[in-house]
Amino acid sequence: MWKRSLFLCHCLLLFIHSSDADVGTAAHYGPPFLPTACFGEEASEFPSSNMFGSAGEGIWDNGAACGRQYEVRCISAAAPRTCIAGQTIQIKIVDRALSSRSRPSSDATSMVLSATAFSAIANSSASLINIEFQQV
Ligand SMILES: *[C@@H]1O[C@H](CO)[C@@H](O)[C@H](O)[C@H]1NC(C)=O
């Protein structure tokens, strides 16, 4: 019995490690108001696609998150059919959510997405979604 549960545990760990993606939450905000915690007044650091976001404290990494790219997918939300099925976006971190000039639609999320990025993966009238995200 003991041996069997050990075996199950090991399988579970392997399963978890086989994917580098994390699960977390995302909110959205309106147009960013420069300066950002990452790039100051440097507007050229914003991707022209408007696919960007702010790092929550979990991924801020003392500023090392600046410029990192994440693949983000909506997995669920409070209201059914909020996620746009099959959509994955790639965003660039340009700010720290905690100190951002824009107010997020929800506090303390893993990241805050630009309106453009959020609406590409979910109904933009939602204020909070559950996401799967992975640095690329
Ligand atoms: C988005 O959500 C709102 C509020 O729940 C709903 O009224 C609207 O129909 C939804 N839009 C789409 C495209 O599903």
Short mmCIF file of C-alpha atoms and ligand atoms in Angstrom, two decimals, residues 79 81-82 123-126, ligand 1:
data_model
loop_
_atom_site.label_atom_id
_atom_site.label_comp_id
_atom_site.label_asym_id
_atom_site.label_seq_id
_atom_site.Cartn_x
_atom_site.Cartn_y
_atom_site.Cartn_z
CA ALA A 79 -19.40 33.51 -16.01
CA ARG A 81 -18.40 31.19 -22.05
CA THR A 82 -16.17 34.11 -20.99
CA ASN A 123 -15.06 38.63 -23.19
CA SER A 124 -13.79 42.07 -22.17
CA SER A 125 -16.77 42.72 -19.90
CA ALA A 126 -15.28 40.18 -17.46
C1 LIG B 1 -19.91 39.31 -22.78
O1 LIG B 1 -20.45 39.30 -21.49
C2 LIG B 1 -21.58 40.14 -21.34
C3 LIG B 1 -21.95 40.17 -19.85
O2 LIG B 1 -21.97 38.88 -19.31
C4 LIG B 1 -22.71 39.63 -22.24
O3 LIG B 1 -23.82 40.46 -22.13
C5 LIG B 1 -22.21 39.64 -23.68
O4 LIG B 1 -23.17 39.07 -24.52
C6 LIG B 1 -20.91 38.85 -23.80
N1 LIG B 1 -20.37 39.01 -25.16
C7 LIG B 1 -20.03 37.99 -25.91
C8 LIG B 1 -19.44 38.32 -27.24
O5 LIG B 1 -20.17 36.83 -25.54
#
